[in-house]
PDB file of C-alpha atoms in Angstrom:
ATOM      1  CA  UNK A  10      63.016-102.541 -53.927  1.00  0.00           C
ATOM      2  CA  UNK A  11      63.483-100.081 -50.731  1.00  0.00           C
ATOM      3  CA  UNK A  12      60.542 -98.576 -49.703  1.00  0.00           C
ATOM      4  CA  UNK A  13      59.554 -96.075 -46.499  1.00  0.00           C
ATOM      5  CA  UNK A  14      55.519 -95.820 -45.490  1.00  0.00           C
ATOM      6  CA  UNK A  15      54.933 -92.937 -43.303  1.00  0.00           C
ATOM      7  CA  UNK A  16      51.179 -93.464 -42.600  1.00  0.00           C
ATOM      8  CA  UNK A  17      50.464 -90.250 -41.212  1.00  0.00           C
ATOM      9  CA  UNK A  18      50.008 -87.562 -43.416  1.00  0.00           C
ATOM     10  CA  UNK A  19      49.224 -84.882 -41.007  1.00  0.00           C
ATOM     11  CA  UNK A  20      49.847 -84.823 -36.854  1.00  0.00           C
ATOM     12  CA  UNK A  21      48.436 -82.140 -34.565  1.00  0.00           C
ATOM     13  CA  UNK A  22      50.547 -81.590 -30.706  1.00  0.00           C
ATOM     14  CA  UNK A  23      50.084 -79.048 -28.471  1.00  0.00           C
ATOM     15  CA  UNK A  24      52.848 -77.338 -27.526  1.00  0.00           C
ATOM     16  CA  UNK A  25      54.065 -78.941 -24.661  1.00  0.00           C
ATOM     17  CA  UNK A  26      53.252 -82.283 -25.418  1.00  0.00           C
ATOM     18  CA  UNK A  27      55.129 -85.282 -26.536  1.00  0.00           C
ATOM     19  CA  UNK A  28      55.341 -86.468 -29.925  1.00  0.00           C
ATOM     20  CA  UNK A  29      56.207 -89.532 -32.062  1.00  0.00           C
ATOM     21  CA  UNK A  30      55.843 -89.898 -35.861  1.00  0.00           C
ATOM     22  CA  UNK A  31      55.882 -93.547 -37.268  1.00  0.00           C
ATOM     23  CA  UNK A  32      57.901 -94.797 -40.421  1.00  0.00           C
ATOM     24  CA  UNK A  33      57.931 -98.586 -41.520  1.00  0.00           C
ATOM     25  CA  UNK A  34      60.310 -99.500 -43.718  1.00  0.00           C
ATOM     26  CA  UNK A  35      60.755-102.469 -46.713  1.00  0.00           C
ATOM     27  CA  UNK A  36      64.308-103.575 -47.090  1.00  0.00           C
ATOM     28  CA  UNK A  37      66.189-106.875 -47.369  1.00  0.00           C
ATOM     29  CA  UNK A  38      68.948-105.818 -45.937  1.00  0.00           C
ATOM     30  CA  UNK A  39      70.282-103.974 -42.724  1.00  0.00           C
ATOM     31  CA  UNK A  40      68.839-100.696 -43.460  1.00  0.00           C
ATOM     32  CA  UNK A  41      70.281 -97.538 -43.132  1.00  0.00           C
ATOM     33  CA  UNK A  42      67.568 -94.647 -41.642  1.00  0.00           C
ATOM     34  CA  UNK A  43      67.060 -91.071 -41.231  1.00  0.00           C
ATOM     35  CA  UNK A  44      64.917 -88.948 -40.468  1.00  0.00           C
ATOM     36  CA  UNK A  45      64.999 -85.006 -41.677  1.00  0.00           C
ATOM     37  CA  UNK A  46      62.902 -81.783 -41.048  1.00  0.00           C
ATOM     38  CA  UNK A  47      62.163 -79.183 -43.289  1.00  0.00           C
ATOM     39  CA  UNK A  48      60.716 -75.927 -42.437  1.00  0.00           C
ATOM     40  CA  UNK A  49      58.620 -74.565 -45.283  1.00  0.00           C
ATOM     41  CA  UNK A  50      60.188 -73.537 -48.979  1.00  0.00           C
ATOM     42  CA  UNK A  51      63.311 -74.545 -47.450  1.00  0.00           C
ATOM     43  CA  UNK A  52      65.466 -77.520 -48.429  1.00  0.00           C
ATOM     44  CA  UNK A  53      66.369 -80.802 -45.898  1.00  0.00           C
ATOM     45  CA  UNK A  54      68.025 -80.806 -42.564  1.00  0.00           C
ATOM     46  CA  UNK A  55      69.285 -84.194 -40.958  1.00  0.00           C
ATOM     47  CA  UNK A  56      67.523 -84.753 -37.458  1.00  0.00           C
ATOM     48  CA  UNK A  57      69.233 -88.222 -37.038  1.00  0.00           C
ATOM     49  CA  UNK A  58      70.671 -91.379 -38.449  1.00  0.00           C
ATOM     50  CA  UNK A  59      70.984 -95.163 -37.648  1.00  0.00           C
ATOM     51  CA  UNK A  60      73.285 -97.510 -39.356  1.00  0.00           C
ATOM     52  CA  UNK A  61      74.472 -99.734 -36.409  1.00  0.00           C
ATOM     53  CA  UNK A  62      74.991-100.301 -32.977  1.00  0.00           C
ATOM     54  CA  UNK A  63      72.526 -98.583 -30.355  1.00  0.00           C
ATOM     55  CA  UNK A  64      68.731 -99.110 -31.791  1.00  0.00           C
ATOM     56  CA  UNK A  65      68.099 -95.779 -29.603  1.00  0.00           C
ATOM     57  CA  UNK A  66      69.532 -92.641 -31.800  1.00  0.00           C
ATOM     58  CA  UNK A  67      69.593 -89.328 -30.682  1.00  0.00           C
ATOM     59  CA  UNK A  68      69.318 -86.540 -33.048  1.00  0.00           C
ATOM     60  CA  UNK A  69      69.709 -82.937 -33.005  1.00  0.00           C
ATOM     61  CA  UNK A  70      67.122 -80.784 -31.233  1.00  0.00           C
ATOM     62  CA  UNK A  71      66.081 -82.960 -28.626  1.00  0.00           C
ATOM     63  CA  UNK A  72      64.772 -85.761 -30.538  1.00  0.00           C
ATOM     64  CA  UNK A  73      65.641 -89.331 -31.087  1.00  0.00           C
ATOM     65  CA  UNK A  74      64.141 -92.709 -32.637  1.00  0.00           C
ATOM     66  CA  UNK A  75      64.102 -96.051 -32.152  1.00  0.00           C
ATOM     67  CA  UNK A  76      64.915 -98.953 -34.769  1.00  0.00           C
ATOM     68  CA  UNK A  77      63.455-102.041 -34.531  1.00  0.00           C
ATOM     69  CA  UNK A  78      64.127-104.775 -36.750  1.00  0.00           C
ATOM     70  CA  UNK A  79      60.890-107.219 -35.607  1.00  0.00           C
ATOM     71  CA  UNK A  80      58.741-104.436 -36.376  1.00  0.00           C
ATOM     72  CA  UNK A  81      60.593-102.890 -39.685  1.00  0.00           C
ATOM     73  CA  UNK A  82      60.295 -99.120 -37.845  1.00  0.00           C
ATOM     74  CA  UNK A  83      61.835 -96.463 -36.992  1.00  0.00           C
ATOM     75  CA  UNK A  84      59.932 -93.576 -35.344  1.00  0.00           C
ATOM     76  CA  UNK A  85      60.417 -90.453 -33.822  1.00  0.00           C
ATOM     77  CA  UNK A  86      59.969 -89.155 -30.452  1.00  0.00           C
ATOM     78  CA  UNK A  87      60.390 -85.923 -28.527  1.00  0.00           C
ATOM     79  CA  UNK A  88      59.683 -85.994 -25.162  1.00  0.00           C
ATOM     80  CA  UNK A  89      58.008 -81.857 -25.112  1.00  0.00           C
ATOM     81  CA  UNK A  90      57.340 -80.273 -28.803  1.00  0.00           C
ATOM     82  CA  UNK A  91      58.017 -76.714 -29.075  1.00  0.00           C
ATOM     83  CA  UNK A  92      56.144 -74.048 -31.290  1.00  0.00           C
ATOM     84  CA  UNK A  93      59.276 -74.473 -33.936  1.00  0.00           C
ATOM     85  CA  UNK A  94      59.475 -77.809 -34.455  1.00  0.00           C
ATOM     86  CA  UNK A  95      55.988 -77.210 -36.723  1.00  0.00           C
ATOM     87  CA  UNK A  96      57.450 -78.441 -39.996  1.00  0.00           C
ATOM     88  CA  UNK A  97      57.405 -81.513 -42.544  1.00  0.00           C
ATOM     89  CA  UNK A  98      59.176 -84.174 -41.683  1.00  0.00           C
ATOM     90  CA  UNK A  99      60.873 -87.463 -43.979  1.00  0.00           C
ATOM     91  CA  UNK A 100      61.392 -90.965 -43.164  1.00  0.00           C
ATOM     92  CA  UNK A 101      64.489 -92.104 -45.594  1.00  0.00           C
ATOM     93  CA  UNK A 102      66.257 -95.469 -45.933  1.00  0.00           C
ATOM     94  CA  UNK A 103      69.500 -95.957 -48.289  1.00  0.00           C
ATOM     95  CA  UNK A 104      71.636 -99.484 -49.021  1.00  0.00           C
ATOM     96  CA  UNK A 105      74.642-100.842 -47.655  1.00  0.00           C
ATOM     97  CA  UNK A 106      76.700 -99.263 -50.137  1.00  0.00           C
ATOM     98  CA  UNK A 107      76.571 -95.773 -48.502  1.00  0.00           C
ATOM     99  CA  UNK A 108      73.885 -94.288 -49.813  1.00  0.00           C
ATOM    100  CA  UNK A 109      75.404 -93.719 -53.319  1.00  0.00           C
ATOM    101  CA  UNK A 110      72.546 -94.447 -55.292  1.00  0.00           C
ATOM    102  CA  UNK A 111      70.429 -91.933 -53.394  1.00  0.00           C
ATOM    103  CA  UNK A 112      67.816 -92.104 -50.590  1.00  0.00           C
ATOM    104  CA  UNK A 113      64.331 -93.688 -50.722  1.00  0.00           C
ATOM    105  CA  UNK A 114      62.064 -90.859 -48.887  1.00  0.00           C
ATOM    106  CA  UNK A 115      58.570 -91.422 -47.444  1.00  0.00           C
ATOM    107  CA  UNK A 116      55.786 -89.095 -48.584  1.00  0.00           C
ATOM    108  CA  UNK A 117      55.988 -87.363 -44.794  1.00  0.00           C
ATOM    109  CA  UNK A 118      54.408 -86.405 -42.276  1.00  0.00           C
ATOM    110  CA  UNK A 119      52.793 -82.182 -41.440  1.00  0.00           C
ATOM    111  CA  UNK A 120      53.609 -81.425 -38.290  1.00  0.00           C
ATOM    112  CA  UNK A 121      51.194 -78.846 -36.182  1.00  0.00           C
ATOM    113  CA  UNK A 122      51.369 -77.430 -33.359  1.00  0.00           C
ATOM    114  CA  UNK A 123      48.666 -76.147 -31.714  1.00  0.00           C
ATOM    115  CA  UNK A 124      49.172 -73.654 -28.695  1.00  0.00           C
TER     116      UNK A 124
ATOM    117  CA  UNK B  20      80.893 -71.637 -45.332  1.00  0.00           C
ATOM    118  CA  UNK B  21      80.698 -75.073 -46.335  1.00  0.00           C
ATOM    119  CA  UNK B  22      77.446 -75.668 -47.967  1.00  0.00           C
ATOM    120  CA  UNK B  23      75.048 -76.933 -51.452  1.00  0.00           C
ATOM    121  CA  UNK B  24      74.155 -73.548 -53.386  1.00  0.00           C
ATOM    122  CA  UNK B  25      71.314 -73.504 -55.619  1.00  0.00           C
ATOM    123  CA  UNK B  26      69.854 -71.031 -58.026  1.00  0.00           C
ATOM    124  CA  UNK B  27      68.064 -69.310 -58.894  1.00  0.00           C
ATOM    125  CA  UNK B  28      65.358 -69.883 -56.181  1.00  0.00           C
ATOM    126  CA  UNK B  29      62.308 -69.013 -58.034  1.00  0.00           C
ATOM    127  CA  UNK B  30      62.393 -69.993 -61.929  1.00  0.00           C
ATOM    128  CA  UNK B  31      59.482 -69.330 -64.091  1.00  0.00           C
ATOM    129  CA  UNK B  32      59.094 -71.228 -67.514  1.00  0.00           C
ATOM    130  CA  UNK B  33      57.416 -70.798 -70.177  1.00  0.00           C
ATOM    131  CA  UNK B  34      55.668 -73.812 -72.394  1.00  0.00           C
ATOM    132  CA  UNK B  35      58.561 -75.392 -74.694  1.00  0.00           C
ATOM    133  CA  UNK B  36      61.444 -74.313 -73.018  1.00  0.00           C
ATOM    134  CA  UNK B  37      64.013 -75.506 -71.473  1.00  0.00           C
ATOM    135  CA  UNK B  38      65.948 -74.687 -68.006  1.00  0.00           C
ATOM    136  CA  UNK B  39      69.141 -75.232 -66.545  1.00  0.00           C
ATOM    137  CA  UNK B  40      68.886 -75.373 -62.538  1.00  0.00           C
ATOM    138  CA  UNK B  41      72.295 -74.699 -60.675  1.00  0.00           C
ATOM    139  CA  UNK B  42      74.004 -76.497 -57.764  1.00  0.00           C
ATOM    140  CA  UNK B  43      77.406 -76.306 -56.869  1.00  0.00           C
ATOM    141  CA  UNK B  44      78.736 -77.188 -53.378  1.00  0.00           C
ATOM    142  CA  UNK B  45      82.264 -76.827 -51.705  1.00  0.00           C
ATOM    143  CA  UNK B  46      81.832 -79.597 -49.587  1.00  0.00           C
ATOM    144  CA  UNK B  47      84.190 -81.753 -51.872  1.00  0.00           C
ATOM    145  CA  UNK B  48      81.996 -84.317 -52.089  1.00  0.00           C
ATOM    146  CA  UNK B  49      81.721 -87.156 -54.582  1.00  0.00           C
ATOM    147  CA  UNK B  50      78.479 -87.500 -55.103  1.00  0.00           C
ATOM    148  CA  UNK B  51      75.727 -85.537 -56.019  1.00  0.00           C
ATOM    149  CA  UNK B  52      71.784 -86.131 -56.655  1.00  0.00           C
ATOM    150  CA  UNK B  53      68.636 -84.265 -57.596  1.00  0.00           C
ATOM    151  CA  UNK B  54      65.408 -84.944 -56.231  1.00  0.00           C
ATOM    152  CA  UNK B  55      61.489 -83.464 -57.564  1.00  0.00           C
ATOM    153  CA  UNK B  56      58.873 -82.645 -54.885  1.00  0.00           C
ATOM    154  CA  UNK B  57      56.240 -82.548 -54.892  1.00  0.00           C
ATOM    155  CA  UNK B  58      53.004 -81.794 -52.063  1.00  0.00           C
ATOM    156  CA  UNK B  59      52.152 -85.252 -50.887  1.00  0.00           C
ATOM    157  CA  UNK B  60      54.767 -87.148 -52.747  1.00  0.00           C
ATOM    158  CA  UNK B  61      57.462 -86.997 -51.087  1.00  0.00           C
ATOM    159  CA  UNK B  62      61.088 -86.618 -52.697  1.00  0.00           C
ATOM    160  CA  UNK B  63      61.911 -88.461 -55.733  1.00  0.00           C
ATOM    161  CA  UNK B  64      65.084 -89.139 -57.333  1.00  0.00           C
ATOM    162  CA  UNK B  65      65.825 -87.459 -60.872  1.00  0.00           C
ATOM    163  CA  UNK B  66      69.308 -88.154 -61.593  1.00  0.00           C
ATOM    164  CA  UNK B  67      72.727 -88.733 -59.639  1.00  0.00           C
ATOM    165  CA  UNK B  68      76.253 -88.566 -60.027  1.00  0.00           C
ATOM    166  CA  UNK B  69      79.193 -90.721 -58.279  1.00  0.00           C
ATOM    167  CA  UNK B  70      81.827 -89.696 -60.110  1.00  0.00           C
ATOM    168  CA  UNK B  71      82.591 -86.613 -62.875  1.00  0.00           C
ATOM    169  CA  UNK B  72      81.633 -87.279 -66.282  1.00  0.00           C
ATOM    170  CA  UNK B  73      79.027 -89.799 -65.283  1.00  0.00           C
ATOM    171  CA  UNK B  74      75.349 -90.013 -63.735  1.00  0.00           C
ATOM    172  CA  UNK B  75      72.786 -92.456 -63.609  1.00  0.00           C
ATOM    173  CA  UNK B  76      68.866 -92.446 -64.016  1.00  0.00           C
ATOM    174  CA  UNK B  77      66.920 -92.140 -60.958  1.00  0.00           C
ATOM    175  CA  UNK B  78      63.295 -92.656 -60.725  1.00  0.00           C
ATOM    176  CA  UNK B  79      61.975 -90.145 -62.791  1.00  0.00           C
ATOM    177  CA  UNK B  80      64.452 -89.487 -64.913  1.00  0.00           C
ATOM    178  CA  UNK B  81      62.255 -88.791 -68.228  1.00  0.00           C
ATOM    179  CA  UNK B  82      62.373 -84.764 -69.712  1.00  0.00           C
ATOM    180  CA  UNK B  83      65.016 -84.254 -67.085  1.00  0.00           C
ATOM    181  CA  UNK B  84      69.114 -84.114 -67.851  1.00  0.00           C
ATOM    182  CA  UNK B  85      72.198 -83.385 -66.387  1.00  0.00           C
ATOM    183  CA  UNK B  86      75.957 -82.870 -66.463  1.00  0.00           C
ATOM    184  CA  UNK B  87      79.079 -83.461 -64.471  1.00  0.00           C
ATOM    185  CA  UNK B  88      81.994 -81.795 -65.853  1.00  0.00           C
ATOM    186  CA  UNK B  89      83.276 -80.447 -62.370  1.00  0.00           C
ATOM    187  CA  UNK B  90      83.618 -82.376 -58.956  1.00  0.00           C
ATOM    188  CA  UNK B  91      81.629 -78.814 -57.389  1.00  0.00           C
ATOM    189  CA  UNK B  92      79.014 -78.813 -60.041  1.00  0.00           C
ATOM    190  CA  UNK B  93      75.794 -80.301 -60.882  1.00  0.00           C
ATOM    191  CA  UNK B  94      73.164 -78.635 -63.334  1.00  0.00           C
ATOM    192  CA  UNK B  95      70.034 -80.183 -64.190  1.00  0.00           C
ATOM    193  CA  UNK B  96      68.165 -79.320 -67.015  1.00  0.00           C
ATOM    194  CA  UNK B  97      64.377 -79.315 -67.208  1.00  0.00           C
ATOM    195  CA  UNK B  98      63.555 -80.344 -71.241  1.00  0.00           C
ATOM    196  CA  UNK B  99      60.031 -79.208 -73.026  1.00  0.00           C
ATOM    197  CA  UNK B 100      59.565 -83.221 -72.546  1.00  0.00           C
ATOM    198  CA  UNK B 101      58.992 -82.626 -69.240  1.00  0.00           C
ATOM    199  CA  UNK B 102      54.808 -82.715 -69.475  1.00  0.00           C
ATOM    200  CA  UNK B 103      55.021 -81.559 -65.800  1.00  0.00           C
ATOM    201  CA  UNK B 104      57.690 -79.980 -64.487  1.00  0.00           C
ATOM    202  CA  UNK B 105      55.987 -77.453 -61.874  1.00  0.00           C
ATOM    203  CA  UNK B 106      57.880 -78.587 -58.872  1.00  0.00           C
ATOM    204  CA  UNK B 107      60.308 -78.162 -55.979  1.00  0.00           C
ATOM    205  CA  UNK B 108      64.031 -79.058 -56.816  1.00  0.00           C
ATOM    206  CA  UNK B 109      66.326 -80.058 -54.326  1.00  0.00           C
ATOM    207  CA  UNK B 110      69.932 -80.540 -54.290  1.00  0.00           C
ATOM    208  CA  UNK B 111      72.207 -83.039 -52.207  1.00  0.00           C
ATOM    209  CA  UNK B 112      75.465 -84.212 -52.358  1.00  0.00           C
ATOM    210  CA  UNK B 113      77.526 -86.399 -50.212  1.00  0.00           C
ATOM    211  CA  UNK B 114      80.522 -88.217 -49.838  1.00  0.00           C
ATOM    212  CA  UNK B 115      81.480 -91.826 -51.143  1.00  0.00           C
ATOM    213  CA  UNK B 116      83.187 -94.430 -49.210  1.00  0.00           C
ATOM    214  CA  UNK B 117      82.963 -98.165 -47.588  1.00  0.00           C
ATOM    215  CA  UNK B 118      81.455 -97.090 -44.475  1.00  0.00           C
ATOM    216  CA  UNK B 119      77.332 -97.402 -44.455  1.00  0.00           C
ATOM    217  CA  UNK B 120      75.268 -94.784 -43.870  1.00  0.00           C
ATOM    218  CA  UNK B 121      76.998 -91.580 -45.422  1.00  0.00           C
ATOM    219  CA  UNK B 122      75.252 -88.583 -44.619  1.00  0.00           C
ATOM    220  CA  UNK B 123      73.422 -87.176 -47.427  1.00  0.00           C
ATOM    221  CA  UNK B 124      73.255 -83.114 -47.516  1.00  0.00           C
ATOM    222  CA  UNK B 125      70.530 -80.695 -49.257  1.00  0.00           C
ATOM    223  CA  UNK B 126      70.814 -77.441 -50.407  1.00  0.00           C
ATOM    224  CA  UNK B 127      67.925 -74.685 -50.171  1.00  0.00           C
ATOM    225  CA  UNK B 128      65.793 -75.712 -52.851  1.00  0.00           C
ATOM    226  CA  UNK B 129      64.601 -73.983 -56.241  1.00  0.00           C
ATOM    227  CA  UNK B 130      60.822 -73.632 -57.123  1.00  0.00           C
ATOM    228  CA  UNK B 131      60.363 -74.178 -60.782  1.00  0.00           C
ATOM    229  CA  UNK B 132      57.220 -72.816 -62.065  1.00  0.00           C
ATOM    230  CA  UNK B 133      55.637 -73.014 -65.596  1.00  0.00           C
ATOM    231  CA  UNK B 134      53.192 -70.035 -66.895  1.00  0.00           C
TER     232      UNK B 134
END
């Protein structure tokens, strides 16, 4: 069975700084990733994907992640966090068949930035 | 706008009862899933549907069910079984098809709440 370890529950950036939240995935396949945000009481939003080609994805609002296959993860990165990017963020893998069974989501990882 | 509507946001239950959840989405998509979170857990799949007039168990399937009489429509029903059904309840959908990685879209969320 798929499943996505996000090992840290909580992250604290200053504004400013760079960032990179770690996921490690289990998978016997070629996995497909994600990675989504979501602000608070609010549902998912899709920062990026990887399903082939280029290990180095970029995403929506300036960040991007890395796959790599020797090391089963896939984190993220932004290069200078901004006050609005405090949020939760998921680490999801789904199967070769597109995803039609669903996603397997990490538990995620808080997001806070301090000023 | 193309989107995943659900309602009503905020549901409040009462001990014993049961309650219907709404998503529909115009995003003619064929498939459509419901996932339970809760804080520190994560997402976890409830139920999803491939095709109309079928579904399949997800993870946590138990005090939880569902139709899929319309292509746009997916209700999910929250049964007195469920011993704990104070949760978050998100929506996706997305579409099926041979290429990996299909792109799997939320809606806004509905906060279930049992008083």
């Amino acid at each position: 069975a798929q499943s996505v370890t996000q090992p840290d529950i909580h992250i604290t950036v200053s504004e400013g700084a760079s960032l990179e939240l770690r996921c490690n995935y289990s998978y016997g396949a070629t996995p497909y990733l994600f990675w989504y945000v979501q602000s608070p009481g609010q549902g998912l939003q899709l920062l990026l994907k990887y399903f082939s080609g280029d290990t180095l994805v970029q995403g929506i609002k300036g960040f991007e992640a890395e796959f790599k296959r020797s090391q089963s993860s896939f984190n993220l990165r932004k290069p200078s966090v901004h006050w609005s990017d405090a949020a939760e963020y998921f680490c999801a893998v789904g199967d070769s068949g597109g995803g039609a069974d669903g996603l397997t989501f990490g538990k995620g990882t808080h997001l806070i930035i301090q000023p | 706008d193309g989107g995943i509507t659900q309602s009503p946001k905020y549901l409040f239950r009462k001990e014993g009862q049961n309650v219907t959840l709404s998503c529909e989405q115009n995003l003619n998509h064929d498939a459509m899933y419901w996932y339970r979170q809760d804080p520190g857990q994560g997402l976890r799949l409830i139920y999803y549907s491939q095709i109309v007039n079928d579904f399949q168990k997800g993870d946590i399937a138990e005090g939880y069910s569902v139709s899929r009489e319309k292509k746009e429509s997916f209700p999910l029903t929250v049964t007195s079984a469920q011993k704990n059904p104070t949760a978050f309840y998100l929506c996706a959908s997305s579409i099926l098809g041979d290429f990996p990685g299909n792109t799997i879209y939320f809606g806004e969320g509905s906060w279930l709440t049992v008083v």
